[in-house]
Short mmCIF file of C-alpha atoms and ligand atoms in Angstrom, two decimals:
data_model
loop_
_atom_site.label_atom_id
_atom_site.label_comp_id
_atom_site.label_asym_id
_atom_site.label_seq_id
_atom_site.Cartn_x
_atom_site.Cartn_y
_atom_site.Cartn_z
CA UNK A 17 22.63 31.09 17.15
CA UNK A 18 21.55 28.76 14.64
CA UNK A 19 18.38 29.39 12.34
CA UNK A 20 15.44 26.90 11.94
CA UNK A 21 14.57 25.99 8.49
CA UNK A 22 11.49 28.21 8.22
CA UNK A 23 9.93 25.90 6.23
CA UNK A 24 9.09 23.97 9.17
CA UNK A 25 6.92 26.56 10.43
CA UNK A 26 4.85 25.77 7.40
CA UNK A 27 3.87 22.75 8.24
CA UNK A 28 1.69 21.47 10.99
CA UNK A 29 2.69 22.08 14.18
CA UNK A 30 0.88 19.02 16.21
CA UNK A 31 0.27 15.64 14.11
CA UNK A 32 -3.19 16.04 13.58
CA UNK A 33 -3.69 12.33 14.19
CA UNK A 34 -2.44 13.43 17.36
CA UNK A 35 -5.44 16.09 18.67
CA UNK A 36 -7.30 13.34 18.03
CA UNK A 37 -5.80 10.84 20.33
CA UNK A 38 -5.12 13.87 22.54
CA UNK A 39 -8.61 14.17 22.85
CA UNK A 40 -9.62 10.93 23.11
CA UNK A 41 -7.06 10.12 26.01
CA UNK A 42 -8.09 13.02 28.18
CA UNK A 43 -11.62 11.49 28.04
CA UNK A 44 -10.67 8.21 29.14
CA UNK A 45 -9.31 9.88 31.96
CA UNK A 46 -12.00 11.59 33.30
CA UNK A 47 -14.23 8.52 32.13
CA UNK A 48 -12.24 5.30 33.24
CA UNK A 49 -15.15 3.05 33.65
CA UNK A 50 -16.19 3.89 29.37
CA UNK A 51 -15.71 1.86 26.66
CA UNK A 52 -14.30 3.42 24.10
CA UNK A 53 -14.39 1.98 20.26
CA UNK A 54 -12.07 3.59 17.35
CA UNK A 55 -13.62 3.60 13.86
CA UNK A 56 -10.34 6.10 13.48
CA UNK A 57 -7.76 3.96 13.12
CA UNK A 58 -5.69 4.05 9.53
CA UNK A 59 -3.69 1.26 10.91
CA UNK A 60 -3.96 -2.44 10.60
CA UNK A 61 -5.34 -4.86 13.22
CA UNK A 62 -4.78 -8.66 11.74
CA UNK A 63 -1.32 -9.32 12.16
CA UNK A 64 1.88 -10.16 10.01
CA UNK A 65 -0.04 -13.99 8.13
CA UNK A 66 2.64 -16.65 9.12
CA UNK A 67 4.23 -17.67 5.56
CA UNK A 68 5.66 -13.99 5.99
CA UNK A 69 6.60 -14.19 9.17
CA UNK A 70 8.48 -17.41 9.13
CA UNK A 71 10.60 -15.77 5.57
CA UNK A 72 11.43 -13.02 7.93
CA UNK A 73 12.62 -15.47 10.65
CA UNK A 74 14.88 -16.52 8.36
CA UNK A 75 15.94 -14.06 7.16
CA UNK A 76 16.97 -13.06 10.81
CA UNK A 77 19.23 -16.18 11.00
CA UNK A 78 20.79 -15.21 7.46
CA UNK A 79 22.45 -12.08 9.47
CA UNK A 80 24.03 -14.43 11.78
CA UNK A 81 26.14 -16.18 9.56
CA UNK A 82 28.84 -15.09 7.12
CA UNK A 83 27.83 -16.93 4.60
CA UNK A 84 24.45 -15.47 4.26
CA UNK A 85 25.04 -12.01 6.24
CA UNK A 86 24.23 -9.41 3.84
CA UNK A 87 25.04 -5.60 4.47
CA UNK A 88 24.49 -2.86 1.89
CA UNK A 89 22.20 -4.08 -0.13
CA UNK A 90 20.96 -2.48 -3.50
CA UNK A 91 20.22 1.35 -2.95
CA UNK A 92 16.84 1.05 -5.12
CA UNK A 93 16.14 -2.83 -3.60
CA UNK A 94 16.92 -6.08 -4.55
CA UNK A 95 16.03 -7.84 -7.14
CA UNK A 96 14.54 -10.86 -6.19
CA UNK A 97 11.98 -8.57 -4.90
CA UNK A 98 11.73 -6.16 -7.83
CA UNK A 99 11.16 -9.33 -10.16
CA UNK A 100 8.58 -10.65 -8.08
CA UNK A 101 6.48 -7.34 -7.86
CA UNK A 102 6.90 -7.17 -11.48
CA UNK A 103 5.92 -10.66 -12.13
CA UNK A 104 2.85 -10.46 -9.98
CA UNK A 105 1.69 -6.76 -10.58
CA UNK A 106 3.24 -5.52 -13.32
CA UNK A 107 3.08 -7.99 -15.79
CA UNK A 108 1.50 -6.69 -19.01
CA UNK A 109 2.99 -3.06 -18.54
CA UNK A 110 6.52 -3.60 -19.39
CA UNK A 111 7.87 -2.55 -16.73
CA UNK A 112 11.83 -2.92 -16.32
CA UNK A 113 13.71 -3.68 -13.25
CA UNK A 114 15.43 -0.43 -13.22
CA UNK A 115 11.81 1.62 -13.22
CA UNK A 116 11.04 0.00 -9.62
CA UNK A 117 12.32 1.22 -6.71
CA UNK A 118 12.32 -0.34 -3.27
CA UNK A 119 12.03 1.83 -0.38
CA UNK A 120 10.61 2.25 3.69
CA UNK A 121 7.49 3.22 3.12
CA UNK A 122 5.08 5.37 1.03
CA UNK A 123 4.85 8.11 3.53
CA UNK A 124 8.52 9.00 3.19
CA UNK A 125 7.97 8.16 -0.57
CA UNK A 126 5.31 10.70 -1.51
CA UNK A 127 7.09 13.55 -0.42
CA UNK A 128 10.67 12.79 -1.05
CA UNK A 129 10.02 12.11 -5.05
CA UNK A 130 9.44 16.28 -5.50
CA UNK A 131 13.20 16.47 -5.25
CA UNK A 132 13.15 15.29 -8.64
CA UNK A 133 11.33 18.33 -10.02
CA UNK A 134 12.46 22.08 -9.95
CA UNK A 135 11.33 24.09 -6.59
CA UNK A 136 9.20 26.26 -8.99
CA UNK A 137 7.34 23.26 -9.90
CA UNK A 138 3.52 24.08 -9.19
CA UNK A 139 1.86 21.26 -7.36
CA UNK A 140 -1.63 20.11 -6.84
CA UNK A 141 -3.55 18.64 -4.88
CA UNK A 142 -7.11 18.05 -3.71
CA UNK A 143 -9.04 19.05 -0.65
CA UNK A 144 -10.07 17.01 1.46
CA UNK A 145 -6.71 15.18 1.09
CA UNK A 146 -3.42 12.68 2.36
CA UNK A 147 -2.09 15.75 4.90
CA UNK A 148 1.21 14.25 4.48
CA UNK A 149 1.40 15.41 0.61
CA UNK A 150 0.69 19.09 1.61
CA UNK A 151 2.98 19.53 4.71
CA UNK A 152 5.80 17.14 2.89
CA UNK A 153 5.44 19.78 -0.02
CA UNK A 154 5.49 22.64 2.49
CA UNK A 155 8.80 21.00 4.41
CA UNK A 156 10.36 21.62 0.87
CA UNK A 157 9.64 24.66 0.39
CA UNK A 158 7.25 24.07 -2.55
CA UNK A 159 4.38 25.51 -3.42
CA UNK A 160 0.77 23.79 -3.70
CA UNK A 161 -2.33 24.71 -5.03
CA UNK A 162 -5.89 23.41 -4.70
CA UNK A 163 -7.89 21.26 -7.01
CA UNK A 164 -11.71 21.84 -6.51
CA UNK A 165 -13.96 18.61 -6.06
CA UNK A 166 -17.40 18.28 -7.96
CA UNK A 167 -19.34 14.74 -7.72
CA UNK A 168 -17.19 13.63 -5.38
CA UNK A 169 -14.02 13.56 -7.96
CA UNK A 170 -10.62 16.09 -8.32
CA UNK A 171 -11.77 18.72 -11.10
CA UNK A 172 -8.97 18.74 -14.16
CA UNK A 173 -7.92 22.22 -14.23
CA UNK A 174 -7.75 24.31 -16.95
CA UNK A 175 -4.34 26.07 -16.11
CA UNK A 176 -1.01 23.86 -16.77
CA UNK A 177 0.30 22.76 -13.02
CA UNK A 178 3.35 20.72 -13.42
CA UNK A 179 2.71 18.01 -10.52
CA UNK A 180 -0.32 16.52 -9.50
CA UNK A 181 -1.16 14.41 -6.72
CA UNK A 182 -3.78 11.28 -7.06
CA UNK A 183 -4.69 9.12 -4.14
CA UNK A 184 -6.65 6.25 -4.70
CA UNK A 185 -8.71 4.16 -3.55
CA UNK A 186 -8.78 7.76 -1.98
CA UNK A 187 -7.65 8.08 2.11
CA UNK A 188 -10.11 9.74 3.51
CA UNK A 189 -12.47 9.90 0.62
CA UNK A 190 -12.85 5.85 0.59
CA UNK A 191 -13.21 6.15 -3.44
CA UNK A 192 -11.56 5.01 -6.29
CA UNK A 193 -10.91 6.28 -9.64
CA UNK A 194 -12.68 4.65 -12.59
CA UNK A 195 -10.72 4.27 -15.56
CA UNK A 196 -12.60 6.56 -17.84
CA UNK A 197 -11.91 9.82 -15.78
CA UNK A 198 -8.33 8.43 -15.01
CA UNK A 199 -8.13 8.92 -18.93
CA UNK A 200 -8.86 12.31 -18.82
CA UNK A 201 -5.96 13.06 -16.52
CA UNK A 202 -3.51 11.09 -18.80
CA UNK A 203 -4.50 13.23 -21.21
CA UNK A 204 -4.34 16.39 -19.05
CA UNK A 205 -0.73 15.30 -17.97
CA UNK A 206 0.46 14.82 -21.93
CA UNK A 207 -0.84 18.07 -23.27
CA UNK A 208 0.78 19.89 -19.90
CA UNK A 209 4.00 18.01 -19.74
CA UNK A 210 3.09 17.24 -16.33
CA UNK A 211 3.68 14.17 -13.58
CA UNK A 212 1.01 12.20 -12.04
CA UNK A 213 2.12 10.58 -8.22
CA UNK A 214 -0.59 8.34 -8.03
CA UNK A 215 -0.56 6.97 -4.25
CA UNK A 216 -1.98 3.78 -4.53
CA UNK A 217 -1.37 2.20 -1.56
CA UNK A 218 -4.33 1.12 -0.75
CA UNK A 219 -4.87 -1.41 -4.57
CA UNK A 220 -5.57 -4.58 -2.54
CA UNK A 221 -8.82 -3.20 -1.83
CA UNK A 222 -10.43 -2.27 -5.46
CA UNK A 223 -12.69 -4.64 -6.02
CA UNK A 224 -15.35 -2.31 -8.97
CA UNK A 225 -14.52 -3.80 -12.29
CA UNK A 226 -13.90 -0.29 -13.74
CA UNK A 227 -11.32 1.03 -11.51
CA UNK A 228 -7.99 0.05 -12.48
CA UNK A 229 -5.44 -1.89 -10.00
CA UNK A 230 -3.15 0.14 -11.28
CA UNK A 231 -2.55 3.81 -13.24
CA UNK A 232 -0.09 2.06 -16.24
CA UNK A 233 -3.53 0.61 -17.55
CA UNK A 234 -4.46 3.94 -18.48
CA UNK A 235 -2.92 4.33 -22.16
CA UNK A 236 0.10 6.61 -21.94
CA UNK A 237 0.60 6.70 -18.21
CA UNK A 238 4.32 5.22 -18.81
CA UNK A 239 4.88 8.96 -19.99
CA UNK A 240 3.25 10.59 -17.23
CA UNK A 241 2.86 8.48 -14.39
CA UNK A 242 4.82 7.81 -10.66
CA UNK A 243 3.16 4.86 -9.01
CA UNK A 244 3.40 4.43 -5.28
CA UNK A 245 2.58 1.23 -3.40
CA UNK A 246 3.36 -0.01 -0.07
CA UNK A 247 3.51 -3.62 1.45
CA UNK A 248 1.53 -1.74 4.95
CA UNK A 249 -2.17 -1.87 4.16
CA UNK A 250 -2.72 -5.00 2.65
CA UNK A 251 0.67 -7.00 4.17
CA UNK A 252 0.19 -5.32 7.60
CA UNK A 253 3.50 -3.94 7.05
CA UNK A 254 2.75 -0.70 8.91
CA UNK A 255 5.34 -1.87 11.38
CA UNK A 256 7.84 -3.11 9.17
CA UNK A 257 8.30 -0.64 6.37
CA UNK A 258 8.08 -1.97 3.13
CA UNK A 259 7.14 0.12 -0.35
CA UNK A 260 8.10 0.55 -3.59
CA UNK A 261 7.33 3.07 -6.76
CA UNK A 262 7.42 2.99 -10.35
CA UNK A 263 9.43 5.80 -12.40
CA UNK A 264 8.91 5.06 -15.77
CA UNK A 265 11.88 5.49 -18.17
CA UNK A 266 9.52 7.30 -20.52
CA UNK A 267 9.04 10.36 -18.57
CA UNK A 268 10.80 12.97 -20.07
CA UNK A 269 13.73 14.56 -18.83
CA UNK A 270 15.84 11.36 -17.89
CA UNK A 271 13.85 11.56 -14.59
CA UNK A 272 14.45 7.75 -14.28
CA UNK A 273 18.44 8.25 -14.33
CA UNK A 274 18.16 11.54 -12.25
CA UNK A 275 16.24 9.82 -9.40
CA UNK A 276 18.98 7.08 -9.42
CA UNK A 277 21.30 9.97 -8.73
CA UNK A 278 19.58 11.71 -5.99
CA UNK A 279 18.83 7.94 -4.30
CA UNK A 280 22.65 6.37 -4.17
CA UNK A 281 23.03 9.77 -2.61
CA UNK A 282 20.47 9.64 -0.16
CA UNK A 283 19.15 6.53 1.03
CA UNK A 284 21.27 3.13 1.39
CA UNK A 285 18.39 0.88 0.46
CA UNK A 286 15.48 -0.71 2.75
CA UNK A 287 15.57 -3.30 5.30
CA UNK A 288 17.05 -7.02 4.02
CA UNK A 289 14.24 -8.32 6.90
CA UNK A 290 11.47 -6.23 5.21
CA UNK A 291 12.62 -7.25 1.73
CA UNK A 292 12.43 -10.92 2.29
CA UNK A 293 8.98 -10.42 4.36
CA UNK A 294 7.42 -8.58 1.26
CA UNK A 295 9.11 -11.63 -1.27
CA UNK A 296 7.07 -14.01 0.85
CA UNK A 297 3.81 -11.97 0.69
CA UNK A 298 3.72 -13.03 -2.63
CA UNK A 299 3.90 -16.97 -1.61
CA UNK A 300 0.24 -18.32 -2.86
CA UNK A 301 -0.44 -19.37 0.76
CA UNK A 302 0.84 -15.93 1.93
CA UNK A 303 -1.85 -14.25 -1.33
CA UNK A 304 -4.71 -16.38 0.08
CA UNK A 305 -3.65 -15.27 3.70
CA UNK A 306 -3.80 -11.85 2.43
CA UNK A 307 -6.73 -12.15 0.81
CA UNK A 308 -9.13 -13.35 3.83
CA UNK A 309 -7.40 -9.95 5.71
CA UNK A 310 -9.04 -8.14 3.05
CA UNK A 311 -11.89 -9.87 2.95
CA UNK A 312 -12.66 -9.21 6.91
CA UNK A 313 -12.11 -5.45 6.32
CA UNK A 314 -14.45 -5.42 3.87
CA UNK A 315 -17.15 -7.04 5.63
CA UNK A 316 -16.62 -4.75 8.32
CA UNK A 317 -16.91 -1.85 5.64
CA UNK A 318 -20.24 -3.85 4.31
CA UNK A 319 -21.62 -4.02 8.19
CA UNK A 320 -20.59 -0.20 8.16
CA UNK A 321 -22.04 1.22 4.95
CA UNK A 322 -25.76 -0.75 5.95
CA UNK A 323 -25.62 0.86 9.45
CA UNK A 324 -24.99 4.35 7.99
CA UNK A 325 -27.20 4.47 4.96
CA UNK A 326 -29.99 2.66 8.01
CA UNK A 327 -29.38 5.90 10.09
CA UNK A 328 -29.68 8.29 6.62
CA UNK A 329 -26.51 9.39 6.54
CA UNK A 330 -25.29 10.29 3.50
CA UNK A 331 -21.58 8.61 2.47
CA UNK A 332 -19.54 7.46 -0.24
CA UNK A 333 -16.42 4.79 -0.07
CA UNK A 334 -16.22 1.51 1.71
CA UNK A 335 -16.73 -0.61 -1.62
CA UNK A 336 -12.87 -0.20 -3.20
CA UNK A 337 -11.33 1.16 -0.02
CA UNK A 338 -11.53 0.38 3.85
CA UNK A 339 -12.52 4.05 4.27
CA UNK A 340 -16.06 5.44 4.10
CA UNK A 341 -16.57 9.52 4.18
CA UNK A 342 -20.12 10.46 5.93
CA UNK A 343 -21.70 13.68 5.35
CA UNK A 344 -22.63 15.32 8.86
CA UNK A 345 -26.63 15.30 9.18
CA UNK A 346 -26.42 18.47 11.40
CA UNK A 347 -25.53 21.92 10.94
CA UNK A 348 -22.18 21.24 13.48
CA UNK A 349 -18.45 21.34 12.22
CA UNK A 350 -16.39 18.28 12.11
CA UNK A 351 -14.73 18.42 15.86
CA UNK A 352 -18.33 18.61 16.97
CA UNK A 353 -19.44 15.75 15.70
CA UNK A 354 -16.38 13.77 17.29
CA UNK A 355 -16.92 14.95 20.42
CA UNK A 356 -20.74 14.06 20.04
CA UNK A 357 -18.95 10.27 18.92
CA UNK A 358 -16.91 10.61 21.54
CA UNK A 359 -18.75 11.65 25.13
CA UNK A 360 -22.26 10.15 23.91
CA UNK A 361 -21.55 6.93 21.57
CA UNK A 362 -18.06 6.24 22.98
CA UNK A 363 -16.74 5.91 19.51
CA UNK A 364 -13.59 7.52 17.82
CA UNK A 365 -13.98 8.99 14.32
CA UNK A 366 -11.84 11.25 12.58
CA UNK A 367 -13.44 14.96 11.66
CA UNK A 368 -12.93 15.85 8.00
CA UNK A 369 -11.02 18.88 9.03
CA UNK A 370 -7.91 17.29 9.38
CA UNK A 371 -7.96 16.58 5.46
CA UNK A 372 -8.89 20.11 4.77
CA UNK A 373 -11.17 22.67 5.11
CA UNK A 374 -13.71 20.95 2.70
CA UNK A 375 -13.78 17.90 4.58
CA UNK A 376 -15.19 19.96 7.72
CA UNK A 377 -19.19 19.30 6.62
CA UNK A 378 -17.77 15.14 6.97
CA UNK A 379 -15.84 12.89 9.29
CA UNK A 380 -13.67 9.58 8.17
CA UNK A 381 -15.01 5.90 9.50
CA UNK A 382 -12.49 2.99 9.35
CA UNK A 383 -13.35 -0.60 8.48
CA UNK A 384 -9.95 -1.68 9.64
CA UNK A 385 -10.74 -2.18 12.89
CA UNK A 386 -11.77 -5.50 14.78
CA UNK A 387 -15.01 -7.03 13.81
CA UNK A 388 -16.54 -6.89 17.08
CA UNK A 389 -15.42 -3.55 17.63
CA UNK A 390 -17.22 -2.36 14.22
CA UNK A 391 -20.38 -4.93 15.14
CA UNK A 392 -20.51 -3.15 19.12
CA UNK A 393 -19.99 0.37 17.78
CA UNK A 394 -23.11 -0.19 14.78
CA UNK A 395 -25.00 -1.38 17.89
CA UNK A 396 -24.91 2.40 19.73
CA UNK A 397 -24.84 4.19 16.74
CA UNK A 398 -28.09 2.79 15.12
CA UNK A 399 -29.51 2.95 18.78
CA UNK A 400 -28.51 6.50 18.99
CA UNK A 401 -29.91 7.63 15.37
CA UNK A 402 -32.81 6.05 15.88
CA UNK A 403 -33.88 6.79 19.51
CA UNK A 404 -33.12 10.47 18.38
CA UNK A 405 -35.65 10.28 15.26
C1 PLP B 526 -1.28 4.65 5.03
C2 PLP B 526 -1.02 5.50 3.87
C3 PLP B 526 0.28 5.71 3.39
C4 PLP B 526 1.48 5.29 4.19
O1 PLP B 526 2.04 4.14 3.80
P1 PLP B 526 3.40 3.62 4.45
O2 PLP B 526 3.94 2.77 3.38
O3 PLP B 526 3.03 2.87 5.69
O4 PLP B 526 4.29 4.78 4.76
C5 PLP B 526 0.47 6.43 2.22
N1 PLP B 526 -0.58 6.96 1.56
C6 PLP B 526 -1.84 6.84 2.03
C7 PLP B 526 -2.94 7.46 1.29
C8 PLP B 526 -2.09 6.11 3.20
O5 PLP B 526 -3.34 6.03 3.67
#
């Protein structure tokens, strides 16, 4: 009989996302005539803005004739896109077109790039965290260790660990690094010959003057630093499947040429459809578009932070991020304070557990959610805290 790769008993068995909808389905069963609101949801709710979609309609009708069709395209993307992300993020970092890499999304992205580095390779990562780093680590049968958190930020070890994972603006910790302790783990990364994967997928939403849009502002992250971005959070490409990363020629060990390697092996390039949808996000009427999507997530993260701090909860995020991580009031874990969301407010949130075992005192709010969803569920929530004080 064949064998299972036993390092799929390392990772988690159920998508955690999915107890959670579990949960919340089997309610609405027995409770058909409730209301239910997600502040949950770490997916998109404006739609595709139309300067995208039409590029992408065209794009269609370029498959239908032979003198547009295209087939294989690049295996690290084309370049009309990589110029364009260079020319409108990259800019003053130098960045070459053969350091960018198009691919389907940062999801597959953050865990396929630790086939670059040996299996030895000791990883970090923080808790509460991105599951997906930890179980993609475990499906490859590498080995992670745990950064503590103090103030609310990763602390730099003292021991050497080879690769380190950075998420921010931090999912679920709704966060973002400020330049000055960004430095620190430059630093860190030099001394320790080390690699920073800095997931920063969520950039569109920084708005703090002192956090950086993105790591290569840091002096000396070209040496150290793997920058992931996606096209999902602020292009609503969660559907589509459009992302792209930054491997910087002057990380040592050729890792540049060796990921070219591993890639025309492995992957034969992302969607043409995708591609030309992400060209066209960069359109100034698709960036203004863009912009007001933002700008309604944030006010929903504005209407969110005022109701919380009104009931006294204690939080942090929702200012460079469209996530905001609340401190329980009570002495209850993290599923018990969903299932106090769920039967008595009729609202979904996510319990910090499913980040890690430090994110069990805490559960995960969403701005990214419909406005009148967010307005309806501030409405029971401040009735609830309130009646209840
Ligand atoms: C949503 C999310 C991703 C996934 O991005 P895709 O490009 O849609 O795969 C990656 N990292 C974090 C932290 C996210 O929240």
């Amino acid at each position: 009989m064949v064998k299972i790769n036993e390092c799929l008993l390392k990772m988690e068995k159920n998508n955690i996302f999915k107890n959670v909808a579990l949960k919340v389905s089997e309610y609405k069963k027995k409770n058909p005539d409730k209301k239910i609101i997600s502040l949950g949801v770490g997916d998109v709710s404006k739609p595709i803005v139309k300067p995208i979609i039409d590029a992408m309609h065209e794009a269609v009708d370029d498959l239908a004739d032979s003198k547009t069709f295209k087939g294989y395209g690049s295996y690290y993307g084309y370049d009309f896109l990589k110029e364009k992300i260079i020319d409108n993020e990259y800019k003053d970092f130098d960045i070459s077109l053969d350091e960018i890499y198009i691919s389907n999304g940062t999801k597959t992205d953050s865990t396929s790039i630790l086939e670059l580095f040996d299996i030895n390779s000791k990883i970090c990562i923080t808790d509460p965290i991105y599951p997906i780093y930890r179980d993609g680590a475990a499906s490859l049968n590498r080995k992670v260790f745990i950064l503590d958190i103090k103030n609310d930020l990763p602390v730099i070890p003292k021991e050497k660990y080879d690769i380190i994972y950075l998420c921010s603006p931090s999912n679920p910790m709704g966060i973002a690094y400020k330049k000055d302790y960004l430095k620190k783990w430059i630093i860190y990364a030099i001394k320790n010959e080390s690699v920073i994967l800095y997931d920063n997928v969520y950039s569109a939403f920084i708005e703090s003057e002192d956090v950086p849009k993105s790591i290569y502002e840091i002096e000396g992250a070209k040496k150290v630093a793997i920058e992931l971005r996606s096209f999902s959070k602020n292009a609503s490409f969660t559907g589509v499947r459009c992302s792209y990363y930054i491997i910087p020629k002057e990380i040592k060990n050729n890792i540049n040429e060796f990921w070219k390697r591993r890639t025309i092996n492995r992957f034969n390039g992302a969607d043409y459809i995708a591609q030309k949808g992400a060209l066209a996000s960069f359109l100034p009427e698709s960036q203004k578009l863009i912009k007001d999507n933002i700008k309604y997530y944030k006010d929903n993260a504005k209407l969110l932070r005022k109701a919380f701090s009104n009931c006294g909860f204690h939080f942090i995020g929702g200012i460079d991020s469209p996530y905001l991580w609340v401190k329980i009031k009570e002495n209850i874990t993290s599923w018990e304070v969903f299932d106090i969301f769920l039967k008595t407010l009729n609202i979904v949130i996510i319990p910090g557990i499913i980040f890690g075992k430090n994110g069990d005192n805490y559960f995960r709010v969403s701005s990214l959610g419909k406005k009148k969803d967010v307005v309806e569920a501030i409405k029971r929530i401040e009735k609830y805290y309130n009646e209840k004080e």
